[in-house]
Short mmCIF file of C-alpha atoms and ligand atoms in Angstrom, two decimals:
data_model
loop_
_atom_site.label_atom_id
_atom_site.label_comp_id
_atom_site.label_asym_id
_atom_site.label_seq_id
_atom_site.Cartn_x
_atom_site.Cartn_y
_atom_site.Cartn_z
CA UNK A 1 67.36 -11.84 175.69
CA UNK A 2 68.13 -13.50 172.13
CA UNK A 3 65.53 -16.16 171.13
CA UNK A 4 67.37 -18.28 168.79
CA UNK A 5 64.92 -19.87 165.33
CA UNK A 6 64.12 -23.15 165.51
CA UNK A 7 65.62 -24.33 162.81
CA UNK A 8 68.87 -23.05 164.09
CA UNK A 9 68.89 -24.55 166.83
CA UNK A 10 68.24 -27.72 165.37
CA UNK A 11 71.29 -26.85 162.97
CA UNK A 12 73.63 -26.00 166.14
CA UNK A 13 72.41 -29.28 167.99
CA UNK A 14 73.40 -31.77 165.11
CA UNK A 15 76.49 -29.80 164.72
CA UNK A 16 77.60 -29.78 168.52
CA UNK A 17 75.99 -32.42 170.07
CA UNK A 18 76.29 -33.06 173.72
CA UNK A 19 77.96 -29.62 173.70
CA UNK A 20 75.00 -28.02 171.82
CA UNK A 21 73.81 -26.49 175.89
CA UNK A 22 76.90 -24.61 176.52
CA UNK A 23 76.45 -22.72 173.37
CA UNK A 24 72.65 -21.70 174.62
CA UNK A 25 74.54 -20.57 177.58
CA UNK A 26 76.58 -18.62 176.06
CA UNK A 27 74.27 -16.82 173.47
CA UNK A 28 73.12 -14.13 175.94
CA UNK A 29 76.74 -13.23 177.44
CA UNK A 30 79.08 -10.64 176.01
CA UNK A 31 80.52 -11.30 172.32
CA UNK A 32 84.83 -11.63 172.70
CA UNK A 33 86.59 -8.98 171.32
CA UNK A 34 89.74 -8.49 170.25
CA UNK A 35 93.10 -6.71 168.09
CA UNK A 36 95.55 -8.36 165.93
CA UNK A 37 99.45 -6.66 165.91
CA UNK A 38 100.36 -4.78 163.09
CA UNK A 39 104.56 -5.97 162.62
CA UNK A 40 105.15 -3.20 159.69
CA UNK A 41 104.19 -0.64 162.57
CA UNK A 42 105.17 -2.31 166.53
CA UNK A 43 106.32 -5.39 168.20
CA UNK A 44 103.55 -7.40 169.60
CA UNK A 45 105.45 -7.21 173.20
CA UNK A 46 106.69 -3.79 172.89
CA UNK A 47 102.57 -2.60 171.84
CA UNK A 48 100.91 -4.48 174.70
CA UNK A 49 102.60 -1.97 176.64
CA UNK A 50 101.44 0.47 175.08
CA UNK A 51 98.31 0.34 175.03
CA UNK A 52 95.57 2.37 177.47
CA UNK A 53 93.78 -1.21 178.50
CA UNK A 54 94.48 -4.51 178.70
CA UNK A 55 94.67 -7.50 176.73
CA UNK A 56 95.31 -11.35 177.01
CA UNK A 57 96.56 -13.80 174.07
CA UNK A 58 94.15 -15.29 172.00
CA UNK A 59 94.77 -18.60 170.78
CA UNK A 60 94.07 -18.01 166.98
CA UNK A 61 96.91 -16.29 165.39
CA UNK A 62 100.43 -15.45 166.56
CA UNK A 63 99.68 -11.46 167.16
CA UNK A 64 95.71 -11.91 168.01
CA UNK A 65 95.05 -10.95 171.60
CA UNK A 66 91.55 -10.08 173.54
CA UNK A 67 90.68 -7.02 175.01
CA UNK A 68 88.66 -6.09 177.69
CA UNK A 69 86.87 -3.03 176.39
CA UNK A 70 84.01 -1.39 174.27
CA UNK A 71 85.47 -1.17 170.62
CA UNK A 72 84.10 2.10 170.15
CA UNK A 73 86.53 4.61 171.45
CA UNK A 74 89.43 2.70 170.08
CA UNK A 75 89.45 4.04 166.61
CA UNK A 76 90.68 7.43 168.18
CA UNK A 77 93.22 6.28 169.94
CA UNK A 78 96.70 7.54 168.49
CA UNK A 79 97.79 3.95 167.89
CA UNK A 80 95.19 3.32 166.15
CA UNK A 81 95.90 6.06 163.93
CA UNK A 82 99.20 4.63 163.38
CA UNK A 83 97.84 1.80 162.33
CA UNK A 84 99.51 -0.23 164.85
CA UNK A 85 97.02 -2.57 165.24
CA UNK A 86 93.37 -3.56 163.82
CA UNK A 87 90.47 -4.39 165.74
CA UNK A 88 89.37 -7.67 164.73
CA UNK A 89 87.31 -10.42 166.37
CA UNK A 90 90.02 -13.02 168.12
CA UNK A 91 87.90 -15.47 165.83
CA UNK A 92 88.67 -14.49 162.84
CA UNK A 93 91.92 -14.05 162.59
CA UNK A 94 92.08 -17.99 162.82
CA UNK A 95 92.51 -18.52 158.97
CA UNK A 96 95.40 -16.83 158.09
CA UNK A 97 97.17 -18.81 160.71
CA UNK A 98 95.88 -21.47 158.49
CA UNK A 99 97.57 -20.17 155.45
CA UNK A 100 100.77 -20.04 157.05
CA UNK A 101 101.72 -17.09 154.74
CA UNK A 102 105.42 -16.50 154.81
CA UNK A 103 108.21 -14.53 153.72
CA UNK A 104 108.24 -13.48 149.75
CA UNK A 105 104.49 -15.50 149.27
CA UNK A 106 102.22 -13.80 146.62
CA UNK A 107 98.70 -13.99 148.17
CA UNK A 108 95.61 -13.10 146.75
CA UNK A 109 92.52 -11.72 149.52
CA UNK A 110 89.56 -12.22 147.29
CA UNK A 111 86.59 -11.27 149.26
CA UNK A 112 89.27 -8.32 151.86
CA UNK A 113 87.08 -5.88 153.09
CA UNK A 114 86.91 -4.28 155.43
CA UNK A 115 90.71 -5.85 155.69
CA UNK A 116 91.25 -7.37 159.21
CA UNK A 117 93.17 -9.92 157.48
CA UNK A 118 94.58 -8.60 154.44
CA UNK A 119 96.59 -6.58 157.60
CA UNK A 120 97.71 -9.96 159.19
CA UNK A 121 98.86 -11.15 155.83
CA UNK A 122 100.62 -8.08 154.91
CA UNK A 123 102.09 -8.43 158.99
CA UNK A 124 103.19 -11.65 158.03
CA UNK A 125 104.99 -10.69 154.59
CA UNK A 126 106.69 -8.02 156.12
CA UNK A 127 107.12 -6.11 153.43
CA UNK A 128 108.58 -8.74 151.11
CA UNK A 129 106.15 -10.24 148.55
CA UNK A 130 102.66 -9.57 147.47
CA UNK A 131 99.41 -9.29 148.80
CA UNK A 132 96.78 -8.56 146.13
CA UNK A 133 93.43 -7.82 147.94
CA UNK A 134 90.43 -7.68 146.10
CA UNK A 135 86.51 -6.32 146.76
CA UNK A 136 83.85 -6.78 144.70
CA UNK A 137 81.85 -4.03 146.42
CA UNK A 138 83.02 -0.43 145.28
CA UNK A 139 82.46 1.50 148.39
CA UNK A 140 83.89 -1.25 150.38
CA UNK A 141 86.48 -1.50 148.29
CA UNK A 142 87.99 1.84 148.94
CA UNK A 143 87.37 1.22 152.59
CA UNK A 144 90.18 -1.24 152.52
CA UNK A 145 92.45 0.98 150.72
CA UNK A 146 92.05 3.08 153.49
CA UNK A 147 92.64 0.48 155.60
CA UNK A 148 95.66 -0.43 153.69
CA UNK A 149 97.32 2.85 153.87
CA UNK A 150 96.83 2.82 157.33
CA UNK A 151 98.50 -0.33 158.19
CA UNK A 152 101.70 1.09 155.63
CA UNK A 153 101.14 -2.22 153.35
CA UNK A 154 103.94 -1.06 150.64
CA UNK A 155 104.28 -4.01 148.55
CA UNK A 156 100.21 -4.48 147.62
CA UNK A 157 97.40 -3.96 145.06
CA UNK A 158 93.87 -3.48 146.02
CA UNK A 159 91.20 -4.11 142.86
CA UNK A 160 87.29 -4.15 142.78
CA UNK A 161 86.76 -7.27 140.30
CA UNK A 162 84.24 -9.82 140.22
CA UNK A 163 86.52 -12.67 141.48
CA UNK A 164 85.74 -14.97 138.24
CA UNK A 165 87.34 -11.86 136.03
CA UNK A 166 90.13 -11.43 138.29
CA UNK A 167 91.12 -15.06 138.89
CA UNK A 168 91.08 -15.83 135.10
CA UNK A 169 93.59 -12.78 134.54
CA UNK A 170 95.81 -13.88 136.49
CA UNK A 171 95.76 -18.06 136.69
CA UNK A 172 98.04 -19.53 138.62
CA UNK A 173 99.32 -16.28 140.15
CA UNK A 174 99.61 -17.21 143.59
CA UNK A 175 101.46 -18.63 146.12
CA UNK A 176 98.26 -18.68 148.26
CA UNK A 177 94.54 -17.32 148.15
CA UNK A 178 92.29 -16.66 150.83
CA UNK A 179 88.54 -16.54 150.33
CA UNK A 180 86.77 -15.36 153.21
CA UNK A 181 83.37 -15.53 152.11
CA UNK A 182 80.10 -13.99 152.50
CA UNK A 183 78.03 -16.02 155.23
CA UNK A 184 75.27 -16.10 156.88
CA UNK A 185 76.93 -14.69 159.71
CA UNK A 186 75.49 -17.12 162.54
CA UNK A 187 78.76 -16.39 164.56
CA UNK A 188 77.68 -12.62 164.63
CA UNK A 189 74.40 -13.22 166.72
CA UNK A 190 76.20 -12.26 169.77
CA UNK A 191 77.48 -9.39 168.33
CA UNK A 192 74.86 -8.13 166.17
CA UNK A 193 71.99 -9.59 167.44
CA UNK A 194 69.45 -7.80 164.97
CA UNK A 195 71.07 -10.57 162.61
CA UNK A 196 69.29 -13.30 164.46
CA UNK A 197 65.70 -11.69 162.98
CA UNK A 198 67.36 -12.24 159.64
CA UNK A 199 68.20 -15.68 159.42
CA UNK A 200 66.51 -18.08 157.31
CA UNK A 201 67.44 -21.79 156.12
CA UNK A 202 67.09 -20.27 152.62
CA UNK A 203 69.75 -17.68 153.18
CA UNK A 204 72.12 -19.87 154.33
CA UNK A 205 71.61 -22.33 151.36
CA UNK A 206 71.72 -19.34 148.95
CA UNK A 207 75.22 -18.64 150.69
CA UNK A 208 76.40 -21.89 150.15
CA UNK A 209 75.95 -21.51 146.21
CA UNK A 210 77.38 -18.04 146.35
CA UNK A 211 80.26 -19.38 148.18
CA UNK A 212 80.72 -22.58 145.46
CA UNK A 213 80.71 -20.31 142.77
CA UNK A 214 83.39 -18.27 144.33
CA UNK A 215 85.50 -20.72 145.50
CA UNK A 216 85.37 -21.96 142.24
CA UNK A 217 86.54 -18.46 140.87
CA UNK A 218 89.78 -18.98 143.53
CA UNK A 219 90.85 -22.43 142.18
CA UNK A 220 92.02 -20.78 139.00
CA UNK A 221 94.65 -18.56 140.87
CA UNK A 222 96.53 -20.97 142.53
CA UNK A 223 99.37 -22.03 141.71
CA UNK A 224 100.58 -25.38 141.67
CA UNK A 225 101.48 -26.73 144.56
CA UNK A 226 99.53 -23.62 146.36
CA UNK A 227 97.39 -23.35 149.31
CA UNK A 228 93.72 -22.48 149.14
CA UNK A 229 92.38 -21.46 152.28
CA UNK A 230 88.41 -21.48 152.86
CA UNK A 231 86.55 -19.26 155.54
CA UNK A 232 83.25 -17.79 157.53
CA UNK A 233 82.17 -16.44 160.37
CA UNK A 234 78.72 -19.10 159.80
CA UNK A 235 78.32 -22.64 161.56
CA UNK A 236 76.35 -24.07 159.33
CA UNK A 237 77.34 -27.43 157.47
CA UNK A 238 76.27 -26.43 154.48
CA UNK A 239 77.97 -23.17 153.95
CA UNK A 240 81.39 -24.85 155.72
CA UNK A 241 82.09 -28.83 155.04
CA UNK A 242 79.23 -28.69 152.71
CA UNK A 243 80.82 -26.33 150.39
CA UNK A 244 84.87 -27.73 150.89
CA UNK A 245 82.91 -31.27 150.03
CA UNK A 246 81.08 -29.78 146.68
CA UNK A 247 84.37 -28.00 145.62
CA UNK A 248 86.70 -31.16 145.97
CA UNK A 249 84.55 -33.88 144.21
CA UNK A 250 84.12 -30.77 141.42
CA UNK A 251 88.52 -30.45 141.37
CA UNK A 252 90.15 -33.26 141.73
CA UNK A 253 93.17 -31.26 140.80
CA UNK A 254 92.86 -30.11 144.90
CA UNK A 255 93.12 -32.04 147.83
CA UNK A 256 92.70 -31.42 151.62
CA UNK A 257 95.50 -30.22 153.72
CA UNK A 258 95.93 -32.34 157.11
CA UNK A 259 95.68 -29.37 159.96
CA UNK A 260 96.81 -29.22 163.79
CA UNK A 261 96.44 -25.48 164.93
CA UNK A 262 95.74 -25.72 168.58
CA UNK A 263 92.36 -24.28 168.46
CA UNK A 264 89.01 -24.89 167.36
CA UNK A 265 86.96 -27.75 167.30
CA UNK A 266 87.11 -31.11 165.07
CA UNK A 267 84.71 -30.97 161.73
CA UNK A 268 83.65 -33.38 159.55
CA UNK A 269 86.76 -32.84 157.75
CA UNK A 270 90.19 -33.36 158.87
CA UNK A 271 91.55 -29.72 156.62
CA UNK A 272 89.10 -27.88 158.61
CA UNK A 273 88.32 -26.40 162.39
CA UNK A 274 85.19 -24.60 163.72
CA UNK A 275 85.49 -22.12 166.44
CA UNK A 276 82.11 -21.26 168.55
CA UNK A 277 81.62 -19.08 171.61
CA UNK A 278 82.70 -21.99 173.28
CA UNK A 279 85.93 -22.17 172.04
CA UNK A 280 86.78 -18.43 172.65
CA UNK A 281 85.72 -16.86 169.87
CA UNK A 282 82.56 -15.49 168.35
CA UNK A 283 82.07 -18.04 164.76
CA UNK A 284 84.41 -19.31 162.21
CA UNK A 285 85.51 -21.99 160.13
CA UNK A 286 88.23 -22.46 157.80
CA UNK A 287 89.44 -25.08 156.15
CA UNK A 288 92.73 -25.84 153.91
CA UNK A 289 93.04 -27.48 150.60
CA UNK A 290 96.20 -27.83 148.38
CA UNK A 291 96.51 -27.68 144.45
CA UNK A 292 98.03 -31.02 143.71
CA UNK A 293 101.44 -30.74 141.69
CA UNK A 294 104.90 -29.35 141.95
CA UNK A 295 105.40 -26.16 143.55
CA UNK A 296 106.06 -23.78 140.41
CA UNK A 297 105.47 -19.92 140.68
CA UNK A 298 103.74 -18.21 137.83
CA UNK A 299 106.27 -16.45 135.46
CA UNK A 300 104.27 -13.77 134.49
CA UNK A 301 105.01 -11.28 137.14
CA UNK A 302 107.17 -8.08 135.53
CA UNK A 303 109.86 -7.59 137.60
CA UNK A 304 112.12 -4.47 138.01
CA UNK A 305 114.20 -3.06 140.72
CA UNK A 306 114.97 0.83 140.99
CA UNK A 307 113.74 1.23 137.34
CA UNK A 308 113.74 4.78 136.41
CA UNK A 309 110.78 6.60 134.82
CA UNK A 310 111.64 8.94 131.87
CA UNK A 311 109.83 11.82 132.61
CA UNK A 312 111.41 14.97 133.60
CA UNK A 313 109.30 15.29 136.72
CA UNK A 314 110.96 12.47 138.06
CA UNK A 315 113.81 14.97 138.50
CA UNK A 316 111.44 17.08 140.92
CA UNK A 317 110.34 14.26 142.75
CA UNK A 318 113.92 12.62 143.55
CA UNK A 319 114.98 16.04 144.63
CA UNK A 320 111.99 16.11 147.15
CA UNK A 321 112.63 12.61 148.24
CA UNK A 322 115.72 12.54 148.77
CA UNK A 323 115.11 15.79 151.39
CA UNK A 324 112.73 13.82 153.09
CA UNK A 325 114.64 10.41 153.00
CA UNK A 326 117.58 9.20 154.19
CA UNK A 327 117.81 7.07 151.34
CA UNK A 328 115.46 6.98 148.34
CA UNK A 329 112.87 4.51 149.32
CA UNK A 330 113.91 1.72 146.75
CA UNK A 331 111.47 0.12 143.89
CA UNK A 332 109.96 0.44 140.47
CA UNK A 333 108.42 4.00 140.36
CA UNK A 334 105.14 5.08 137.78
CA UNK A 335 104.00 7.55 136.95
CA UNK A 336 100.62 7.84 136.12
CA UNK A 337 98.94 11.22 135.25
CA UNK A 338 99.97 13.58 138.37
CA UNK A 339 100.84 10.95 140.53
CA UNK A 340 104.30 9.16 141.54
CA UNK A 341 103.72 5.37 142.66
CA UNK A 342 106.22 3.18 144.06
CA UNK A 343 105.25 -0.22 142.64
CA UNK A 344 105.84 -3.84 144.40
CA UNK A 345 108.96 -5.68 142.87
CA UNK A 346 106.92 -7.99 141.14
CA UNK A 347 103.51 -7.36 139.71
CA UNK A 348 101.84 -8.68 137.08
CA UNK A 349 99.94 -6.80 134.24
CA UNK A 350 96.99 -5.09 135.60
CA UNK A 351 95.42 -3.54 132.02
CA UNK A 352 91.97 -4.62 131.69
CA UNK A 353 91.48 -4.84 135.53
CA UNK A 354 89.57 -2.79 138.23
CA UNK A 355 92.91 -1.80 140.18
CA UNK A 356 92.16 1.31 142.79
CA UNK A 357 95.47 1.34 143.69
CA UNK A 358 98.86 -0.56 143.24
CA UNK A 359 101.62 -0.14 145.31
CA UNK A 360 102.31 2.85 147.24
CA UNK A 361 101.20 6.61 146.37
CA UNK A 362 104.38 8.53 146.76
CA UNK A 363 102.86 11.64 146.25
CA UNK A 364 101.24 14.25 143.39
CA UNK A 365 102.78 16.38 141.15
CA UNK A 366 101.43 20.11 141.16
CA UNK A 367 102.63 22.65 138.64
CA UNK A 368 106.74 22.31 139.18
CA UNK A 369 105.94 20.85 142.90
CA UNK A 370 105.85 17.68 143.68
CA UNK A 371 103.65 17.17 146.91
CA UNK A 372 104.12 13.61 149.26
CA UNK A 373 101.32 11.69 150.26
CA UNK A 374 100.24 10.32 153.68
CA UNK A 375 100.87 6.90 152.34
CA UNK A 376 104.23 7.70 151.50
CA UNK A 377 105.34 8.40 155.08
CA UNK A 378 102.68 5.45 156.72
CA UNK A 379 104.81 2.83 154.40
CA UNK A 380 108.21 3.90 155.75
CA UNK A 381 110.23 2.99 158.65
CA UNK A 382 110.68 5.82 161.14
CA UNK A 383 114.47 6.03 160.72
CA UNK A 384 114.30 6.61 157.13
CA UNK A 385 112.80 9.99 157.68
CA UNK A 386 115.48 12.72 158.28
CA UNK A 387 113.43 14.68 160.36
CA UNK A 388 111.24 13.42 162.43
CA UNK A 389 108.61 14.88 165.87
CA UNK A 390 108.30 12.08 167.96
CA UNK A 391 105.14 12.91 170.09
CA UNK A 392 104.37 10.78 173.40
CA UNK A 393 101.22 10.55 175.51
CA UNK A 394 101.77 12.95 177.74
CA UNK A 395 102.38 15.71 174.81
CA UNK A 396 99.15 17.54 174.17
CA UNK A 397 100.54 18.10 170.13
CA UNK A 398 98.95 14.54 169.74
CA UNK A 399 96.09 15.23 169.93
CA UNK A 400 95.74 18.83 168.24
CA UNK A 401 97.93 16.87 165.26
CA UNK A 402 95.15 14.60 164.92
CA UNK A 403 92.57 16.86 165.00
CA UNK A 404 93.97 18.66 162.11
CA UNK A 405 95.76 21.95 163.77
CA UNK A 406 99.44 23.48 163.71
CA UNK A 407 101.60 23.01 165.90
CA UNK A 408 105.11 23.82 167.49
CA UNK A 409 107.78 21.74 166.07
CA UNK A 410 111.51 21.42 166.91
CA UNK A 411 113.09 20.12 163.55
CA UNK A 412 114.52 21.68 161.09
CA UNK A 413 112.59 23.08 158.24
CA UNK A 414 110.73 20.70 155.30
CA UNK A 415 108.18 17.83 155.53
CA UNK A 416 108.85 15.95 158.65
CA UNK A 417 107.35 12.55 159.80
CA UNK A 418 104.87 12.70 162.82
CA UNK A 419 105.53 9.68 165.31
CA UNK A 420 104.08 8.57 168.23
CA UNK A 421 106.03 6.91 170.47
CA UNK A 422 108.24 5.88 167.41
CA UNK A 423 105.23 4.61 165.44
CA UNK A 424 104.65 6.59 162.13
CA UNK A 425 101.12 8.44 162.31
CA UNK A 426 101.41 10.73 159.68
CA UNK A 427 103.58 14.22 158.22
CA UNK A 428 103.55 17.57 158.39
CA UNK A 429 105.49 20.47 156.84
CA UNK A 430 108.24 22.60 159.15
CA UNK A 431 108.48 25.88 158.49
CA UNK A 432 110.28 28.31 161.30
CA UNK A 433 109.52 25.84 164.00
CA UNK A 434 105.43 25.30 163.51
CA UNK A 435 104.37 22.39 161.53
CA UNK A 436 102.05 22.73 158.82
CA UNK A 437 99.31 19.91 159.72
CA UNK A 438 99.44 17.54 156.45
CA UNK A 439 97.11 14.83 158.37
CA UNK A 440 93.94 13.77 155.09
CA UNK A 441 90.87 15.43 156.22
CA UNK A 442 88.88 12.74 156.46
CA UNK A 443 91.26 11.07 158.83
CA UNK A 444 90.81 13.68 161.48
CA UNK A 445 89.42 12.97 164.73
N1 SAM B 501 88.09 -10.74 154.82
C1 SAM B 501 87.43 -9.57 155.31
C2 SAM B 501 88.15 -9.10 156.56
O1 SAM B 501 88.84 -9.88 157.20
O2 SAM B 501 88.04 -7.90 156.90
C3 SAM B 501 85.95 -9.82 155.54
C4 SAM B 501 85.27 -10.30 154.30
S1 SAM B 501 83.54 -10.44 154.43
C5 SAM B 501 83.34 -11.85 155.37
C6 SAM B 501 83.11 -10.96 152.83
C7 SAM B 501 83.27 -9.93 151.74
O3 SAM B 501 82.85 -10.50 150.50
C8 SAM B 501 82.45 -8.67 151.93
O4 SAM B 501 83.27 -7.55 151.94
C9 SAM B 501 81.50 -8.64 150.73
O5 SAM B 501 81.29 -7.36 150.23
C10 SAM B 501 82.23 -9.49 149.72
N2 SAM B 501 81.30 -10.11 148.72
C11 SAM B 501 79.96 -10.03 148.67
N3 SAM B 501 79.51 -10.70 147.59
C12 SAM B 501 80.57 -11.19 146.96
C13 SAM B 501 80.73 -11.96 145.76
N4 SAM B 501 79.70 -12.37 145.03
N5 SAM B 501 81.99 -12.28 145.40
C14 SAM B 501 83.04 -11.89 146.13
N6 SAM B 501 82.94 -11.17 147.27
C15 SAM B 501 81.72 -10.82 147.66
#
C-alpha cells in the first residue's frame, strides 16, 4: 500500500480540490497502460486486429489506445519488432496532439528519449518533413536511435547536444519544438512506486529551474510564428504553470496558445491541461505557447533532391540497390567513411554538432561489396522490395527469424525483405531457397 508524503498531498489537495479524494482512491489501483500506432508501419484499424490482446481508444492522441495487459512480454511480440507500434503510457502521448504536427513541419524533440513521441511525431509527418530528436544523455541517446530505426523514421536526425548548444546552431529552425522535460515524475507513483520514497519539495523545485533553463534553450529554435509545446509527467504547480508563467513574463516575444483537446483537466492557464489518474491516464501536463510574428521558415536548410555523390563506390551501391529495389529509394545520398546515408530533403548544417545519426543508414561498404543495413529495409515500404517472405502467425519461420536462425525461403535469390503480415521486420539474404538471417544481433529475441 503506497503512503503518499505529506507535503504531497498537500500539493495534490490545492491542486485538485474537492476532487483531491478520488485521486487517494486511485493511488493504490493498477497504473493505465497503453500503445500508440506507428502509420509509417500499419493502419491503426487494420493493427487492432492484429494484435494478440485487446485494446480500447484512449482519449489523448489520434492512434493512442489502452491495453489490457502486463507490458512485459510485448517487446517480443513480432509487431513489435516491426515497429508497428510503441508502448507508451495513454498519458503521455497527450502533447503531441497538442502540437498538432502536420504534413512537411520541421520539429525539433529536445529532451526524446527513450522516443515514445519522437515515433508519434514522425507517425504524424509521414515521411515528409523533419523531425530532429535530440538527447543530452549519451547512452540514452543511442537508445532512441534504436528506437528510431525501429519505427523506419527516414526523414530524421538524432544528436546528443546540450539543448542551449543545439538551439543556438540552429535558431529559428523549426516549425515546432517539443520539450518534454525532466520531472519529478509524481505521475509515475503508480507505476513506479519506489519513486514515491524519492520525492522531496526540493527536487521538484530544482526541476522547475532545470526545466526554465531548458525551455529557455527551446525559445531560440522556433521559428516565427512557431509552436512551442511544454510537457511532464509531474503535477506539481511549480514545475507546470509555474514554469510556462516564469518563461512568458521572461519572452514577451511568446504568447499562450488558446487549447480545446477533449481531455484533461482545466489549469491555471488557459494553453495548458493536466491529466491525473482520474482523468485516464497516469500524470501529465502540457501546455502551448506561440512565437509571436509572421509565419516564416528558416532559410538555412540545404536542400537537394537525388543529388549524386562522386565517388566511385556509389557505382557499387546503385547496382545493389537497384537489385533490391523496385525503384531507387529517392534522396540526397552521403557518403561518409564506409557508410552510404540517405539524407532528409532538407537539413541544415550539422558540423560542429553531436549528430549520431542523420537520415537513414543505407548500408556499409566492404572491400568492392557494398552490404545494406537493417535500417535500410525498416524505412521502406513493403512493395518497394522486389523480393519479399511474407511470414504470418501461424508460420513457425517467425519466430526462428527473430531469434537469429536460417531459414527456408521461397524467393528468388539476393537480399529479400522479411514481413510479417505485410509489416517490414527486417532482411535476410536468399541463396538456393534458405535465407541467410541478416536480423542485428542485439535485436534478437
Ligand atoms: N520525450 C521522451 C519520450 O517520450 O520517450 C521522454 C523524455 S524524459 C521525460 C526527459 C529526458 O530529458 C530524459 O531522457 C533525460 O535524459 C533528458 N534530460 C535530462 N537532463 C536534461 C537536461 N539538462 N537537458 C535536456 N534534457 C535532459
Amino acid at each position: 500500500m503506497t503512503i503518499l508524503p505529506e507535503a504531497f498531498v498537500s500539493e495534490m489537495k490545492e491542486i485538485l480540490k474537492s476532487d483531491y479524494p478520488l485521486y487517494e482512491e486511485s493511488i493504490n489501483k493498477d497504473a493505465y497502460r497503453g500503445i500508440s500506432v506507428n502509420r509509417l508501419k500499419a493502419e491503426p484499424q487494420e493493427l487492432i486486429h492484429m494484435l494478440p490482446f485487446q485494446v480500447s481508444k484512449s482519449p489523448f492522441y489520434r492512434d493512442g489506445y489502452y491495453i489490457n495487459t502486463d507490458e512485459s512480454g510485448i517487446g517480443k511480440l513480432p509487431l513489435h519488432h516491426a515497429g508497428a507500434f510503441y508502448v507508451q503510457e495513454p498519458s503521455a502521448s497527450s502533447a503531441v496532439s497538442l502540437l498538432d504536427v502536420q504534413e512537411g513541419d520541421r520539429v525539433l524533440d529536445l529532451c526524446a528519449a527513450p522516443g515514445g513521441k519522437s515515433a508519434q511525431i514522425a507517425s504524424c509527418l509521414n515521411r515528409t518533413g523533419l523531425l530532429w530528436s535530440n538527447e543530452v544523455v549519451k547512452n540514452r541517446a543511442q537508445i532512441l536511435l534504436s528506437n528510431f530505426e525501429r519505427m523506419g523514421i527516414p526523414n530524421g536526425v538524432v544528436s546528443s547536444c546540450y539543448p542551449d548548444v543545439l538551439c543556438k546552431r540552429l535558431e529559428g529552425a523549426f516549425d515546432k519544438v517539443l520539450v518534454d522535460a525532466p520531472c519529478s515524475g509524481e505521475g509515475m507513483f503508480r507505476k513506479n512506486p519506489e519513486a514515491v520514497g524519492e520525492w522531496s519539495r526540493e527536487h521538484v523545485l530544482s526541476c522547475a529551474e532545470r526545466q526554465l533553463s531548458i525551455l529557455n534553450s527551446a525559445a531560440m529554435a522556433v521559428r516565427d510564428g512557431g509552436i512551442l509545446v511544454y510537457s511532464t509527467c509531474t503535477f506539481s504547480y511549480e514545475e507546470n504553470e509555474g514554469v510556462v508563467s516564469r518563461f512568458l513574463s521572461e519572452h514577451p516575444e511568446f504568447e499562450m496558445c488558446d487549447i480545446s483537446e477533449p481531455f484533461g483537466r482545466k489549469t491555471q492557464l488557459p494553453c495548458a491541461v493536466r491529466i491525473t489518474p482520474i482523468e485516464g491516464g497516469e500524470g501529465h501536463f502540457a501546455a502551448k505557447l506561440r512565437r509571436r510574428g509572421e509565419a516564416l521558415r528558416g532559410s538555412f536548410f540545404i536542400s537537394g533532391k537525388a543529388q549524386s555523390v562522386k565517388d566511385s563506390r556509389m557505382t557499387i551501391a546503385k547496382k545493389e540497390l537497384s537489385d533490391i529495389f523496385k525503384d531507387i529509394p529517392e534522396g540526397r545520398y552521403e557518403i561518409a567513411g564506409d557508410k552510404l546515408y540517405i539524407m532528409p530533403e532538407e537539413i541544415p548544417e550539422l558540423g560542429g554538432l553531436n549528430v549520431i545519426r542523420a537520415g537513414v543508414l543505407a548500408g556499409e561498404f566492404r572491400k568492392n561489396r557494398f552490404e545494406p543495413a537493417h535500417s535500410l529495409f525498416m524505412s521502406s515500404p513493403p512493395d518497394s522490395f522486389r523480393r519479399v517472405l511474407d511470414l504470418c502467425d501461424a508460420d513457425s519461420r517467425v519466430y526462428d527469424f527473430l531469434h537469429g536462425m536460417e531459414t527456408d525461403c521461397e524467393t528468388e535469390n539476393g537480399y529479400t525483405a522479411v514481413l510479417y503480415s505485410g509489416i517490414v521486420m527486417g532482411f535476410g539474404k536468399c541463396s538456393d531457397h534458405r535465407l541467410k538471417n541478416k536480423y542485428p544481433k542485439g535485436l534478437r529475441i
